[in-house]
JSON list of C-alpha atoms and ligand atoms in Angstrom, two decimals:
[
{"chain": "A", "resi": 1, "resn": "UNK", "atom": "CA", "xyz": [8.24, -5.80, 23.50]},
{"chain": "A", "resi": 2, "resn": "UNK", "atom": "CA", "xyz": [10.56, -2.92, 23.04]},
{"chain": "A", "resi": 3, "resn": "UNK", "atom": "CA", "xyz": [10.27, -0.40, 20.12]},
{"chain": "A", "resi": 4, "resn": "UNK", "atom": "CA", "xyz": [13.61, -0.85, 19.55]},
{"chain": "A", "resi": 5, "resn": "UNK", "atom": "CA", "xyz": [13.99, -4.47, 18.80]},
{"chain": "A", "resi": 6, "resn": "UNK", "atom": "CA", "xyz": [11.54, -3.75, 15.69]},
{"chain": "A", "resi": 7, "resn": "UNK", "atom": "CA", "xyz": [13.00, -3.24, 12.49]},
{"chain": "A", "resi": 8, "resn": "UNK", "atom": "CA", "xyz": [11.51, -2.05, 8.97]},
{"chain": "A", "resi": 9, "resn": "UNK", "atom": "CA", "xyz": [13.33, -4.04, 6.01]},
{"chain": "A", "resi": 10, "resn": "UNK", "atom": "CA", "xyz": [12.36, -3.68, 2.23]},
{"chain": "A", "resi": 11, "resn": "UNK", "atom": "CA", "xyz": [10.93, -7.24, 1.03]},
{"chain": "A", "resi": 12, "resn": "UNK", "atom": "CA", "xyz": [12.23, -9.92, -0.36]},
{"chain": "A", "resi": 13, "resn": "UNK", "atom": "CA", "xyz": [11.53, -13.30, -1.58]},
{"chain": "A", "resi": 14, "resn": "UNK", "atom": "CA", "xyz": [12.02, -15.36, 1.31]},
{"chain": "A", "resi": 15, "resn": "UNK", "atom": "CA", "xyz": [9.42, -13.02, 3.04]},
{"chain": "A", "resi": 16, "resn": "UNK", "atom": "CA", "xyz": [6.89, -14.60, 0.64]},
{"chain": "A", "resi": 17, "resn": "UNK", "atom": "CA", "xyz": [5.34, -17.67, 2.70]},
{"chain": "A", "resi": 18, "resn": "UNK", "atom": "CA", "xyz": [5.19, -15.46, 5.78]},
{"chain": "A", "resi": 19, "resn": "UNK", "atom": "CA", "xyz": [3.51, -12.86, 4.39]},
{"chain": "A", "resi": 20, "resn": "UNK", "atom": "CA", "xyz": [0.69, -14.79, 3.03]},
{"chain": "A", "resi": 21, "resn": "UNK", "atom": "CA", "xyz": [0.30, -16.34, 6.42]},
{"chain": "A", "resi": 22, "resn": "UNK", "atom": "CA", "xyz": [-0.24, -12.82, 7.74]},
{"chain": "A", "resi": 23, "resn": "UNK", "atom": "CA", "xyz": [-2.21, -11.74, 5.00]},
{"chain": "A", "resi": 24, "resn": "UNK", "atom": "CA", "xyz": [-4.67, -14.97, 5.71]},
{"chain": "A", "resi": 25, "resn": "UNK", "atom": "CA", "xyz": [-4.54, -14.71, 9.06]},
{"chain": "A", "resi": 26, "resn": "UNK", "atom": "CA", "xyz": [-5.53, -10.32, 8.79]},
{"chain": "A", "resi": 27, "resn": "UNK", "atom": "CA", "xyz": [-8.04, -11.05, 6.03]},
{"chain": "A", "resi": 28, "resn": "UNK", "atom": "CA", "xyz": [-9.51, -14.25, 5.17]},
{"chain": "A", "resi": 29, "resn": "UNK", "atom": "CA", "xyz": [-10.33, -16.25, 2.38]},
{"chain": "A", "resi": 30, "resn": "UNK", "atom": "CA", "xyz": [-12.00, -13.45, 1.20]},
{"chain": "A", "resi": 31, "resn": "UNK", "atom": "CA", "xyz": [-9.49, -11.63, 0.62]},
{"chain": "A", "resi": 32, "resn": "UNK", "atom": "CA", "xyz": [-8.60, -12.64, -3.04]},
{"chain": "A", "resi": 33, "resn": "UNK", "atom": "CA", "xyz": [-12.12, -11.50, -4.18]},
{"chain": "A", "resi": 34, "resn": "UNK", "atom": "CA", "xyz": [-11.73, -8.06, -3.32]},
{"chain": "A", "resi": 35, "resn": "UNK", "atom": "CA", "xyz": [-11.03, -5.43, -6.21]},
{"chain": "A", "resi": 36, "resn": "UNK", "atom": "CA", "xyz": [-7.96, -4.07, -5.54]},
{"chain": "A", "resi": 37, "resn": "UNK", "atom": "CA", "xyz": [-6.93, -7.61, -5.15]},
{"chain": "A", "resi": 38, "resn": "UNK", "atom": "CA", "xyz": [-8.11, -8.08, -9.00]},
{"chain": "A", "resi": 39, "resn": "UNK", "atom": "CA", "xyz": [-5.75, -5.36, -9.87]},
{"chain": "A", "resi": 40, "resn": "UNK", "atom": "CA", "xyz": [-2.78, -6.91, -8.10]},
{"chain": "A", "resi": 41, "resn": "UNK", "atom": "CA", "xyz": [-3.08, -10.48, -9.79]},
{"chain": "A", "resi": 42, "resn": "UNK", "atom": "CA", "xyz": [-2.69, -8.66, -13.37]},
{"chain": "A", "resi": 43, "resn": "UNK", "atom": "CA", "xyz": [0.65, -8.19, -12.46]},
{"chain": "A", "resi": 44, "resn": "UNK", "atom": "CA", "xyz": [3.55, -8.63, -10.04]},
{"chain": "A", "resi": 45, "resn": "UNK", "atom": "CA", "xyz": [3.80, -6.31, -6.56]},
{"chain": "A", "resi": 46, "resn": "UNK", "atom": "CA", "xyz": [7.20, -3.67, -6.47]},
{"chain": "A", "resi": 47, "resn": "UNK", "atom": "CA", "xyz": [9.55, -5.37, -3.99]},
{"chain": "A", "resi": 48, "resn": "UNK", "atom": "CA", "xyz": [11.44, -2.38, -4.07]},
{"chain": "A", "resi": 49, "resn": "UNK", "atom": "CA", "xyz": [8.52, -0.24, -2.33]},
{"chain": "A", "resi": 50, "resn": "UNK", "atom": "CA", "xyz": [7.24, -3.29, 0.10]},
{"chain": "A", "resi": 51, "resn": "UNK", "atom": "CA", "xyz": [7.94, -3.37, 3.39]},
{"chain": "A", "resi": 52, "resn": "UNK", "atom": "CA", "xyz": [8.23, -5.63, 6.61]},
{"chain": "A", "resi": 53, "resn": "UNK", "atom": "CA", "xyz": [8.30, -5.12, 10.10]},
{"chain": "A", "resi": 54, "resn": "UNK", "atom": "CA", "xyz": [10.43, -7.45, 11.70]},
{"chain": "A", "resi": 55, "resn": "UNK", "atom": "CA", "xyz": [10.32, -8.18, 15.61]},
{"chain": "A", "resi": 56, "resn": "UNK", "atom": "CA", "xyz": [13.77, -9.90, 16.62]},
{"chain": "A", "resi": 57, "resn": "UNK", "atom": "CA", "xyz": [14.10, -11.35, 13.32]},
{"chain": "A", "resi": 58, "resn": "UNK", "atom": "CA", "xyz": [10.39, -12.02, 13.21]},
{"chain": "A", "resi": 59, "resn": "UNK", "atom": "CA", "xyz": [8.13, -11.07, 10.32]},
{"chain": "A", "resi": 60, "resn": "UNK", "atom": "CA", "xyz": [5.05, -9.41, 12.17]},
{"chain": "A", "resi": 61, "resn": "UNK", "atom": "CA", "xyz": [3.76, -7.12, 9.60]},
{"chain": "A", "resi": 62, "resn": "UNK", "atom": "CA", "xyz": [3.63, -6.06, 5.69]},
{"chain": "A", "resi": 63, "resn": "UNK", "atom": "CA", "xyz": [3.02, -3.73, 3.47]},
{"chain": "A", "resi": 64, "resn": "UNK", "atom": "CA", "xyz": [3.14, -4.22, -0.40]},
{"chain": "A", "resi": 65, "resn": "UNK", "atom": "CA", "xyz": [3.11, -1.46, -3.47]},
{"chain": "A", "resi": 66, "resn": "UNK", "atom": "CA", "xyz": [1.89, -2.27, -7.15]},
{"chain": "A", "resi": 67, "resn": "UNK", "atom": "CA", "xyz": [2.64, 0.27, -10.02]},
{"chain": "A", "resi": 68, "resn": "UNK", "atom": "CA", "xyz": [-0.55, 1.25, -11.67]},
{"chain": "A", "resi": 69, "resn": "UNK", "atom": "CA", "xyz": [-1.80, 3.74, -14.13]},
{"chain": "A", "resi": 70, "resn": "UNK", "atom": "CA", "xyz": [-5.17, 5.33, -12.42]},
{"chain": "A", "resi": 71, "resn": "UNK", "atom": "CA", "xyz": [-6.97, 7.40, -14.79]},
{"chain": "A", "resi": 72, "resn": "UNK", "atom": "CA", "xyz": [-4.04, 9.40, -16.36]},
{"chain": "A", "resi": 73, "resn": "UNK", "atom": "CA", "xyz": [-1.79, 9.03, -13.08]},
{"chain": "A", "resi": 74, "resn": "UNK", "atom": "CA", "xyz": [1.49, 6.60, -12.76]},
{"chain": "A", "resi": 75, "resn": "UNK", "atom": "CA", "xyz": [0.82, 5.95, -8.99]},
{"chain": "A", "resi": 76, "resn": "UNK", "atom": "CA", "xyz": [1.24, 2.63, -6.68]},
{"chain": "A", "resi": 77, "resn": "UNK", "atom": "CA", "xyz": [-1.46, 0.96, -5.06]},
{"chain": "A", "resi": 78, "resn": "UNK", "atom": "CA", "xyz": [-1.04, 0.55, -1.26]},
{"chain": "A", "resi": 79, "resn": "UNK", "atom": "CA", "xyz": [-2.04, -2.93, 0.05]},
{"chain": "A", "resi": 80, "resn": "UNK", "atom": "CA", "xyz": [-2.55, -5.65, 1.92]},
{"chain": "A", "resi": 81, "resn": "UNK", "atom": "CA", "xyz": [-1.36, -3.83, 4.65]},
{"chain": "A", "resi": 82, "resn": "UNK", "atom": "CA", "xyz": [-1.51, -6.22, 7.85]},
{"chain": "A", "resi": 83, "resn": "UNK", "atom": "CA", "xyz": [0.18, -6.61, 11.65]},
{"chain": "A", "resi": 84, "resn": "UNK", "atom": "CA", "xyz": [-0.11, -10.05, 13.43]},
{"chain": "A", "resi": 85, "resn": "UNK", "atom": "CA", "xyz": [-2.45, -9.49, 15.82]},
{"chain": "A", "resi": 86, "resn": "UNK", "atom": "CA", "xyz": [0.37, -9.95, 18.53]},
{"chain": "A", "resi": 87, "resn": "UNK", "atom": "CA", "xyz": [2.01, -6.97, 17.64]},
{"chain": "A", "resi": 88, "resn": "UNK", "atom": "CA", "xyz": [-1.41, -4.44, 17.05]},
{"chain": "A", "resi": 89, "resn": "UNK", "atom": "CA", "xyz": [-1.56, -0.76, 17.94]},
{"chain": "A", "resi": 90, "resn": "UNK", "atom": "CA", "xyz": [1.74, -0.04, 18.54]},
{"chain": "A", "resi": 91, "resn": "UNK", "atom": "CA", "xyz": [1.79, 2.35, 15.73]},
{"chain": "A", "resi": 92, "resn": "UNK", "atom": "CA", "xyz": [3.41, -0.45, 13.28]},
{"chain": "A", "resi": 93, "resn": "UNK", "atom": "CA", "xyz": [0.63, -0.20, 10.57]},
{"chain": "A", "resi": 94, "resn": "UNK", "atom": "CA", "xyz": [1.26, 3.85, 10.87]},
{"chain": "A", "resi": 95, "resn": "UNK", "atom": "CA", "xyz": [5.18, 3.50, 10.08]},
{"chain": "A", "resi": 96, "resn": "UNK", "atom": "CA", "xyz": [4.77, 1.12, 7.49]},
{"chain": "A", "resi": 97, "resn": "UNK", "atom": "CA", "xyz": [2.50, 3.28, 5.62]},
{"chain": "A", "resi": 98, "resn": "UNK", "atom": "CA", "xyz": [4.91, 5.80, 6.16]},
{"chain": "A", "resi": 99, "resn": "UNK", "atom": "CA", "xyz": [8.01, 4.67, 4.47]},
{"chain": "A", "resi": 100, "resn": "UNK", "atom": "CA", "xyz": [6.18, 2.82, 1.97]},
{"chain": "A", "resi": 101, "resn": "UNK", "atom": "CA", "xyz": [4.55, 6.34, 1.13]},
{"chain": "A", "resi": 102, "resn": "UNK", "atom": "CA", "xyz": [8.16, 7.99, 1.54]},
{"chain": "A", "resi": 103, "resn": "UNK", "atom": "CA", "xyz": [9.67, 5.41, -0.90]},
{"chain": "A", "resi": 104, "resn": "UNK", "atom": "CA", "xyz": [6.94, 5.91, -3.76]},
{"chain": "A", "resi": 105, "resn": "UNK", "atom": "CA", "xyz": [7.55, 9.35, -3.48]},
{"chain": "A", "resi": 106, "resn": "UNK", "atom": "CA", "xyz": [11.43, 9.13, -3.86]},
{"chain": "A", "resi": 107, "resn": "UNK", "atom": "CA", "xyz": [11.14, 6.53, -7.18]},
{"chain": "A", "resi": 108, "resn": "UNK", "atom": "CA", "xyz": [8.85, 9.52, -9.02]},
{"chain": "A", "resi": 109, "resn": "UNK", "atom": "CA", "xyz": [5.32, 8.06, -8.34]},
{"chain": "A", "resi": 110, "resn": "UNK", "atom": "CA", "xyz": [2.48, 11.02, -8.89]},
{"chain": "A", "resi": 111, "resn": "UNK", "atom": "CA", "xyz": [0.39, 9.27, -6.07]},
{"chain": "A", "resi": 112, "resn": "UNK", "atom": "CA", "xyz": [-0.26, 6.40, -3.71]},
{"chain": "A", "resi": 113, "resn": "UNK", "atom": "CA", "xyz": [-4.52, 4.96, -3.70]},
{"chain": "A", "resi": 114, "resn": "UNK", "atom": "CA", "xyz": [-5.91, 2.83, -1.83]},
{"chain": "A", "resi": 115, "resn": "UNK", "atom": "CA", "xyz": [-9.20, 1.40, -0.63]},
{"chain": "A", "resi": 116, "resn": "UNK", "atom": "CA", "xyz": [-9.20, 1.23, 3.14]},
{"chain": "A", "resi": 117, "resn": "UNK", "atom": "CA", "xyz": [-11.11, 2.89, 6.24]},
{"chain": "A", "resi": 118, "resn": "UNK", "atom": "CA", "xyz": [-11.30, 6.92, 6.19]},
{"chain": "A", "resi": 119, "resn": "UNK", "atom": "CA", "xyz": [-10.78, 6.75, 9.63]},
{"chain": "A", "resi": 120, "resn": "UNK", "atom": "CA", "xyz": [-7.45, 4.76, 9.89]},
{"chain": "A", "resi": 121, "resn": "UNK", "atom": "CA", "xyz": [-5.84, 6.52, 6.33]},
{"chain": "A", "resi": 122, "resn": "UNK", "atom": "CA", "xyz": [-6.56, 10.04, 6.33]},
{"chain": "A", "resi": 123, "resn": "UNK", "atom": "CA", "xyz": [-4.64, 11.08, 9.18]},
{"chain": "A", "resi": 124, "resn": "UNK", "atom": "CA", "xyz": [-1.93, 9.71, 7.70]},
{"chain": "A", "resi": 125, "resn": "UNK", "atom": "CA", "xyz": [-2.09, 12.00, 4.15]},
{"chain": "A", "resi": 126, "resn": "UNK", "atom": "CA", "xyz": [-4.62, 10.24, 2.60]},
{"chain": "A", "resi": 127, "resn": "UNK", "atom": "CA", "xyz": [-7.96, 12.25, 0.60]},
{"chain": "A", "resi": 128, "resn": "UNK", "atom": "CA", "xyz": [-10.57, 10.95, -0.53]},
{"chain": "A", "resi": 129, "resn": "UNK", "atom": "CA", "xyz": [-10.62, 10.54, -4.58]},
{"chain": "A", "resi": 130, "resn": "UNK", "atom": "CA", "xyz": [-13.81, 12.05, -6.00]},
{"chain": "A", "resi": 131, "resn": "UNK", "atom": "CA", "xyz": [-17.09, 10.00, -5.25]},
{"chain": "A", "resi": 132, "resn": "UNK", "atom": "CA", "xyz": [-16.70, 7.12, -8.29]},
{"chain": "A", "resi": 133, "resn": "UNK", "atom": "CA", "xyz": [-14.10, 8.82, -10.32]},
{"chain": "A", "resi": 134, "resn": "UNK", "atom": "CA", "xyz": [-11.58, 5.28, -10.41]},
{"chain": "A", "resi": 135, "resn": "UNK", "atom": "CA", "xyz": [-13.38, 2.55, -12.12]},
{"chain": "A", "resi": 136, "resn": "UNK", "atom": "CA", "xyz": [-12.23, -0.63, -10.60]},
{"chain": "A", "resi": 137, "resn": "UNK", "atom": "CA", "xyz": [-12.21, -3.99, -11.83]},
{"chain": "A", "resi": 138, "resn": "UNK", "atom": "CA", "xyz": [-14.79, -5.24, -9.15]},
{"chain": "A", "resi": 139, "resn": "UNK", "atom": "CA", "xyz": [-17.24, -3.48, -6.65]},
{"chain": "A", "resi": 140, "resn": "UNK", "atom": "CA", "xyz": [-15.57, -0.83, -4.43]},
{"chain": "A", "resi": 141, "resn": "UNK", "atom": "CA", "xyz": [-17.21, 1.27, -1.83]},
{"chain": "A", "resi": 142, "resn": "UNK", "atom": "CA", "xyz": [-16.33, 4.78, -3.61]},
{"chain": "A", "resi": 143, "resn": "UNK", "atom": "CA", "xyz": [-16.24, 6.30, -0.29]},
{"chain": "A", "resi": 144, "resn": "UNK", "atom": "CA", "xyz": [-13.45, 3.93, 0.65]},
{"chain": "A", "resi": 145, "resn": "UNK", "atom": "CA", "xyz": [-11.15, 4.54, -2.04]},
{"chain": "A", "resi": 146, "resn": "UNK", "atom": "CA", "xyz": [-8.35, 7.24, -1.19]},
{"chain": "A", "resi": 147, "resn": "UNK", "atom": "CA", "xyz": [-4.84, 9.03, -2.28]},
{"chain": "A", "resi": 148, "resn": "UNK", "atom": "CA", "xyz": [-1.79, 10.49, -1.57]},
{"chain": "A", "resi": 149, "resn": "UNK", "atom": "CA", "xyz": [-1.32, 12.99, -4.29]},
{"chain": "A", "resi": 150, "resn": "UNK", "atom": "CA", "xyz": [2.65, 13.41, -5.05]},
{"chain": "A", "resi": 151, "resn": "UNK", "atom": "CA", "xyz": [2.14, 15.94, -8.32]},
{"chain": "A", "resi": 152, "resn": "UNK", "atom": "CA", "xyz": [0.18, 18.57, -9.66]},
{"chain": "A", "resi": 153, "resn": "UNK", "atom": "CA", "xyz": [-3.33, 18.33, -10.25]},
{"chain": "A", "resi": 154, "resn": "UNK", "atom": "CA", "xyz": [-3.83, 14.26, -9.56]},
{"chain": "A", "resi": 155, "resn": "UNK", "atom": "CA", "xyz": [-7.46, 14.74, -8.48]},
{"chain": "A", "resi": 156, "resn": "UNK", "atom": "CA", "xyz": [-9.02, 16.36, -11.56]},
{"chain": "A", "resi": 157, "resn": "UNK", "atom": "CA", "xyz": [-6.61, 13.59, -13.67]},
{"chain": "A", "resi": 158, "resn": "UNK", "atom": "CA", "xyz": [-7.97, 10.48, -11.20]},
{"chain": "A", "resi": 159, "resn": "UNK", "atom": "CA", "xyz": [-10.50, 9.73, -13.65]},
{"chain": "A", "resi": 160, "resn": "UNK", "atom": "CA", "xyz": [-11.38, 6.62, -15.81]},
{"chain": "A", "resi": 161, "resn": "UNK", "atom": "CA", "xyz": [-10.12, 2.94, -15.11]},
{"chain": "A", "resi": 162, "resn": "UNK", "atom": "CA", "xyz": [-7.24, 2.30, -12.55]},
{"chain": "A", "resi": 163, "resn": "UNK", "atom": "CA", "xyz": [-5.09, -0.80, -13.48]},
{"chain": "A", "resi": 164, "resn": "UNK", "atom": "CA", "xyz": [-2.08, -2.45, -13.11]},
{"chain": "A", "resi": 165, "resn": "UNK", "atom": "CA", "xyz": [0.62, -1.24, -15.10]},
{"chain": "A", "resi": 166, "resn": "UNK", "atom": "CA", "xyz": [4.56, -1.86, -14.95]},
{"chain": "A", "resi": 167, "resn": "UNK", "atom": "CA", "xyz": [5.30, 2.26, -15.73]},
{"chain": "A", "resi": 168, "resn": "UNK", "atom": "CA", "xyz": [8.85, 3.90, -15.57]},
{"chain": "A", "resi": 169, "resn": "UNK", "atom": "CA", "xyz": [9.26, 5.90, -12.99]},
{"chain": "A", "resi": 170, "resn": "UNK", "atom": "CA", "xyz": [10.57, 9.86, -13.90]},
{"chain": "A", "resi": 171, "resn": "UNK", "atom": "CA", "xyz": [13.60, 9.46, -11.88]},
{"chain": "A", "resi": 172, "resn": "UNK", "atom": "CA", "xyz": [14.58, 6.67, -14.12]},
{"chain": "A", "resi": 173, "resn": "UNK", "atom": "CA", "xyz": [13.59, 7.60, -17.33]},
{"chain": "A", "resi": 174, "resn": "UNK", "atom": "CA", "xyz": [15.21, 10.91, -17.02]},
{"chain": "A", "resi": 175, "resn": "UNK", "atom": "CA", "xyz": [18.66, 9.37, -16.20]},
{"chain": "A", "resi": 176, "resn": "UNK", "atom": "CA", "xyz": [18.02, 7.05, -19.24]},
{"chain": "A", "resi": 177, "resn": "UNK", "atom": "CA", "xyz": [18.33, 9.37, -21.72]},
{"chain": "B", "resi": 1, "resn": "COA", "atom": "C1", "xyz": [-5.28, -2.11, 10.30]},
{"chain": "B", "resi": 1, "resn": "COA", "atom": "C2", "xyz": [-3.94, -2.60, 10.84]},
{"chain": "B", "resi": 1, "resn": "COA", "atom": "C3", "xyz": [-2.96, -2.78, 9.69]},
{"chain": "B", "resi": 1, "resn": "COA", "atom": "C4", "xyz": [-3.42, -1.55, 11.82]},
{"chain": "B", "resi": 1, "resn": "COA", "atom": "O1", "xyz": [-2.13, -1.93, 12.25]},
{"chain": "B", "resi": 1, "resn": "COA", "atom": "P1", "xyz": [-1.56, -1.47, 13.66]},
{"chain": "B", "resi": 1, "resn": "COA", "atom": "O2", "xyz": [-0.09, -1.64, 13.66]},
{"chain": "B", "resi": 1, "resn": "COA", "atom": "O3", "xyz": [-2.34, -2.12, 14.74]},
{"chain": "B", "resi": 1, "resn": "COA", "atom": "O4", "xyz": [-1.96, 0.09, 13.59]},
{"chain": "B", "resi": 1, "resn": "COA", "atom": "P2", "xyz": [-1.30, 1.30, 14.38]},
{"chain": "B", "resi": 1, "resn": "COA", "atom": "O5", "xyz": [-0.70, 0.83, 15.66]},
{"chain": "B", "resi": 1, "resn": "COA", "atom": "O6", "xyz": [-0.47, 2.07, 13.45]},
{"chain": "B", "resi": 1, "resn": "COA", "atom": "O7", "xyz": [-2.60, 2.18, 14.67]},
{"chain": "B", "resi": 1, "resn": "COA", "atom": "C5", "xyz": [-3.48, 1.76, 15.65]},
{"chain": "B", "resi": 1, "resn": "COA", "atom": "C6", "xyz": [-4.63, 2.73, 15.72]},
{"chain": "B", "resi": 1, "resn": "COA", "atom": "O8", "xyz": [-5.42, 2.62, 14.53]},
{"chain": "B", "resi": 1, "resn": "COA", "atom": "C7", "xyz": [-6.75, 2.29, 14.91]},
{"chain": "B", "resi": 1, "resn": "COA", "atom": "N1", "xyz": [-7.30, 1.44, 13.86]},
{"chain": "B", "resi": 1, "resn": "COA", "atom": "C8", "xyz": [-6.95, 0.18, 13.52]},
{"chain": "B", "resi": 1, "resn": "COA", "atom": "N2", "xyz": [-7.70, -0.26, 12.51]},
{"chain": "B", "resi": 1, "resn": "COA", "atom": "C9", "xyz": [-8.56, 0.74, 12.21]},
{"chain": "B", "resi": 1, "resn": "COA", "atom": "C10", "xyz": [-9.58, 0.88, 11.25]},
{"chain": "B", "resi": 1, "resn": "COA", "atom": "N3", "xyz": [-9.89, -0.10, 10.40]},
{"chain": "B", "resi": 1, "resn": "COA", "atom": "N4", "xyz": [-10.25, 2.06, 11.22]},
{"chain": "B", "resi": 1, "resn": "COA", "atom": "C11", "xyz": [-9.96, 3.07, 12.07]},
{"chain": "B", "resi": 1, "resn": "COA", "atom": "N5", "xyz": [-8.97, 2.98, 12.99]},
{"chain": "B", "resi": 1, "resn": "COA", "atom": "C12", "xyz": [-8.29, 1.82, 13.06]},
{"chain": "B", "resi": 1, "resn": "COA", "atom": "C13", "xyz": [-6.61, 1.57, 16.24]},
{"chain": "B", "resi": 1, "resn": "COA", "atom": "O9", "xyz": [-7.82, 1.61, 16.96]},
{"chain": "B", "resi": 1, "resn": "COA", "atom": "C14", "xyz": [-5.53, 2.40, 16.90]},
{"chain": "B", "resi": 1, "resn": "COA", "atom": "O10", "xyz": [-6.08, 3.60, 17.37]},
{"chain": "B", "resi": 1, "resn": "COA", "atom": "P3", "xyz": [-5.37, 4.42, 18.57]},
{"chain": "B", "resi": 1, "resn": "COA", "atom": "O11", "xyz": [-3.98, 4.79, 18.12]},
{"chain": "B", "resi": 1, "resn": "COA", "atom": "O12", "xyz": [-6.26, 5.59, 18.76]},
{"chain": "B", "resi": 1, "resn": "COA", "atom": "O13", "xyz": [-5.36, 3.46, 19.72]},
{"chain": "B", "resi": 1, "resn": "COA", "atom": "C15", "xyz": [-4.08, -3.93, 11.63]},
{"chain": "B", "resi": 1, "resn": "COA", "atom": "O14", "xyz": [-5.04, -3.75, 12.63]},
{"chain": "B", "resi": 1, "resn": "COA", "atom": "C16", "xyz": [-4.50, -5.10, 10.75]},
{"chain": "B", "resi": 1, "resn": "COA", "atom": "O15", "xyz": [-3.65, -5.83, 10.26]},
{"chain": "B", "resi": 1, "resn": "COA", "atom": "N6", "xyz": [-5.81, -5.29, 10.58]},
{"chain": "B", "resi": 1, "resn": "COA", "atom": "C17", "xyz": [-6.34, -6.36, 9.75]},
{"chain": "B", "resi": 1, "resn": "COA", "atom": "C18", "xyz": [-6.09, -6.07, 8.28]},
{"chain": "B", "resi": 1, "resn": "COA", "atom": "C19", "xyz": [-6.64, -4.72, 7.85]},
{"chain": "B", "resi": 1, "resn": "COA", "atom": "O16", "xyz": [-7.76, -4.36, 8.18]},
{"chain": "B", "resi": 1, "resn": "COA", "atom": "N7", "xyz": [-5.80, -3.98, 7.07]},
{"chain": "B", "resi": 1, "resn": "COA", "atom": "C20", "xyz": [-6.14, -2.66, 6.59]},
{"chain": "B", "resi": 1, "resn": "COA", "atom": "C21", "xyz": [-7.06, -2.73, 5.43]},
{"chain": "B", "resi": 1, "resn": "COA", "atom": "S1", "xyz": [-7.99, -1.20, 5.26]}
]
C-alpha cells in the first residue's frame, strides 16, 4: 500500500455500518460495557470532529469525538479509535488522533480525555489526569484515563463526574451574540 492512496475524511452517515464492523472487529462484544462507552450512549458522537481513514475508497480506520462536560471542563471524549488489522502500524491510529485533536482544538474545546494505554497516548500530547479525579459512570483503571489540555488550568478543574453533554463551543457562542 502506498501512503498516498490513504485519505483522512470527516464522518458521515453512510460511514456508520462500516464503522461498527471495525469497531467489532478491534474490540469485541465487550466493548459496549466499557465506561467511556456508558458515556457515549447518553448522547450522540460529533460528526463534525470524527474521522476516517480511507484506503482507495476503503474505510480502514475511525476515530469518533463526543462533547462532554468533565468536572468543570467542556472537552470531547476521544474514542473508539480502531485500524483494520490490514492496515496496522503504519502510523494511521497516530494521524487520526492527530486531526481529531487539531479539530477539537479549532471548535473551542478546553481538552480532549480519554481512557487508553499510557504507552500508545502520551507521546502523542496526552497526560495523565490526576489518580481518580474523573468519576466515571462504570469502573475505569484511573491510571488509564488521560488528556489533552487546550486551556488554562484544566487539571486542577478535572474534578468530579465526566458526562456527556451537548455544550456550545466558545467559537460559536461568541459569534452568536
Ligand atoms: C491501537 C490502534 C488504533 C493503533 O493503530 P495503528 O494505526 O496500528 O497505530 P500507529 O501505526 O499509529 O502506531 C503503531 C505503533 O503503536 C504501537 N501500539 C499499538 N497499540 C499499542 C498499545 N495499545 N500500547 C502501546 N503501543 C501500541 C505499535 O506497537 C506501533 O509501535 P511502533 O511505531 O514502535 O512500531 C490499533 O492497533 C487498533 O485498532 N487496535 C485495536 C483497538 C484499540 O486497542 N484501540 C485503542 C484503544 S486504547
Amino acid at each position: 500500500m502506498n501512503k498516498h492512496d490513504l485519505v483522512y475524511l470527516t464522518e458521515d452517515a453512510s460511514h456508520d455500518a462500516i464503522i461498527d464492523l471495525i469497531n467489532a472487529e478491534a474490540f469485541g462484544p465487550g466493548r459496549f460495557t466499557k465506561a467511556a462507552a456508558r458515556i457515549r450512549e447518553q448522547g450522540p458522537h460529533d460528526r463534525s470532529l470524527s474521522f476516517i481513514c480511507a484506503d482507495d475508497g476503503e474505510t480502514i480506520g475511525s476515530v469518533r469525538m463526543t462533547a462532554v462536560k468533565a468536572g468543570d471542563v467542556d472537552a470531547h471524549l476521544l474514542g473508539p479509535l480502531a485500524v483494520r488489522p490490514s492496515h496496522k502500524n503504519r502510523g494511521i491510529g497516530r494521524e487520526l488522533v492527530r486531526i481529531a485533536i487539531e479539530a477539537a482544538r479549532r471548535k473551542g474545546s478546553q481538552a480532549v480525555i480519554l481512557v487508553g494505554d499510557p504507552p500508545y497516548y502520551m507521546p502523542l500530547g496526552f497526560e495523565k489526569v490526576s489518580y481518580g479525579a474523573l468519576t466515571f459512570p462504570g469502573p475505569v483503571d484511573p491510571g488509564r484515563v488521560l488528556v489533552v489540555p487546550m486551556a488554562d488550568d484544566v487539571h486542577p478543574r478535572l474534578k468530579g463526574v465526566i458526562a456527556w453533554q451537548d455544550w456550545q463551543p466558545m467559537a460559536l457562542a461568541a459569534a452568536a451574540e
